[in-house]
Amino acid sequence: MNDFSYLASGNYYFDSACQTLRPQSVIDAELKYYREYNACGGRVKYPWGERVDNEVNETRELLLNMLGLSAKKYAVAFTLNATTGINLVLQQVNDKDFTQIVTSDIEHNSVFLPSMTYARKTGLRRVVLSRDENGALVYKKEDLHKAIVILNTTSNIDGRNLINVKELAEDIHAQGGVLFLDACQTMGHNPELIKGVDFDALFASGHKMYAPSVGFVVIRKELLKKLDYFLLGGGTVGDVEKESFQLVEDPDTLYSRIEIGLQDYAAIIGLKEALSWRADFRTDDAKSADEYEQDLAKNLWQELKNIPELKLLYDQPSPVVSFYTDKIDSHTLGLYVAQQNIMCRTGYFCCHYYLKHLKAYPPLFRVSLGLHNTPEQIDFFVQSLKKILFNV
């Protein structure tokens, strides 16, 4: 593809669940910032800075539009990455209105660990619920009573989606709780899943969306007003006296309360371009990003499920596929395919509790697809995998 023409031939990258490759236009957008208007935004009157502000605000608008949300109710703040955003918000939630924190068994450590530390700090009960084979949270309404609920919407293990997320949001709010969503895998693969969902905060990372490594938080403004702030500095305040300060109060810039320090403007501008690029993506036969990726996922799934030695974790096509085999250790398999310039991930994918302790799986092998991949690349990977399994 022309968008990835800078890639040397003979390289096969299948690790997009960790980070996607960047299309050329995203790289160009970052370089353009550095070369043409490399300035700080915020409280600035000169042209370069005003241009930065415009680009950043347009990125906020694109994200809200992508999620079907109103700027009157929600703000978009940029962070180092999603993990930073999760901790930045969760650890500053005042626990007085809640009795428990609820998460699920298939969470990435970026969710699982902060839920632990928050429970330890506040003394709230911590509950770990299960997800069914299709990704839905298994719960009773009373499980959600006055709960801070924090969950992924798409698993980085096998691509299962939180298919009951809209119903869940309604039930959580009816029980006096709040819903936090880790949407890292969803935003790059299936954003329609969470469009219009009535969440309280959503976290994601640009590096899983064909953008530079920048995080963002989409957060209800009412929640922003209630956080118990202890991480402060720079633009988070409107005024400071010797022994006191006033937080930013302007409803249009409430996001500043959690944008601590200088922002990575080049990355945010790259994110803007990535959002536009994915929305406009079309193959030669006019397939959208979602359609093309679904075709790739079906192709990969059909091939892998017909290899008898493989034990697949999920029985549906997905851009993220994990498996293991009794014939060879996954780490060794990863080394063998790497000799063919095939790049896949092995291990427990930061989901130690679920994979290693609850399910007692051996280290796994994960293949994750991106829009740079082609059917020919999948075929090369599958044929290489079959040869290795035949010879071990």
Phi, psi and omega in degrees: 000144181297329181296337181236030184293345178288346181287135176291142179294154179086009174251136186232097186263115180234048181228040183289341176293336174278301170205142178280158169286162182254129175296157184303323182295329177290316177300318180295322180296319177297312181297324180297319176301311182296326185272332190245331183207051185286079184223169174277145170264177176084121176052048183224147184242354181272158191301318181300310181297321178295324177295319177300312180303316180298316180296316182294316180295325176293327176294318176301315181297318179298319180294316178297318178296320180300326183264359179068038185245157180265138176290346176288328184259332187236150174239155176242123178240145180258143183224178178299314179195181182295321180300318176298316180299316179301310181293322181300319180276305186302313185291350178252007175285128176287125187278358189295336181266004187230156180244348183200160171240131188239134174221189181234171187283342184258024183282148168294152180302337180293340173259314187298315183289314176300328177294326175295308185294325178295317179297319179294320182291319187264339185083004177291150175293139178249129183238131177248109180266167181262158171247143180280182187294343178259000175103350181291145174285134178264116185203162166250153185303325180292342175295342187257005187299120180046049186250144163271112183253124181229120190215155169277153176262343173215129182285136175279359177278308189217006176083007176299139182256150175281078192290341178257029186295323182291315177297320180299316180301318179296316182292322179297314181292326177295334180264009177080022181254184176230153183241122175249133184240127168271104185252025186303311182282331183290317186298331180269345186238321189212060184297338179299334181303324187249006180294125179080004178291139184272062179275169176261327174207143179230141183234140178203170182232133179299329185290355172255010184230026180071019182244171174297173183280091176217141178261164172211153178238127171254116194224141177296132184298326178297325176291320177304323181288338186262350183298148179263089193286130169226352175257101188225168176155166173046238187282008180285347186240155175266332180201153180221129171249185187302317184235018182206166177209161175239125177291159174304130182247342182300120182300336180280345181232027179300334178305334181301336182298334179241014172258089189269119176081184183295134181274158176274083187298322179299319180292320179296318178294322174297323177297318178303314180295322180296320178298317179292319181299314181294321180297326183267357185302130174215137174279176179299332178259025169071024176277140177284174178302313181297316182295316181294316180294322177297320177296316177299316182297318178296319179300310180299315183298314180301320181290314185289323183291344179268004175263107190297334183286345186270139174247103184275143184278339185225139188261027177226151175300141181203151174293347179239117183233126177240144179205171170215168178218145178284350184282332186203141176298140184298322180296319178294319177300320178299321178293321181294314181291331178297333177293343175260015183062030175260123187250108177229167182253145178230155177123219182243004169053039179061029177232052188301315185302307185291311188281315187275319188259317181283313182266343180057039176284151168288170175308141187256166175244126183240133174246123178230134190264156173220174183288351175278342183287158180229160174303325180294323178293320177298318179298318178298316178299312183297316180295321177295318179298316180298319179297318179296313182295328178291328188264353180267000000 
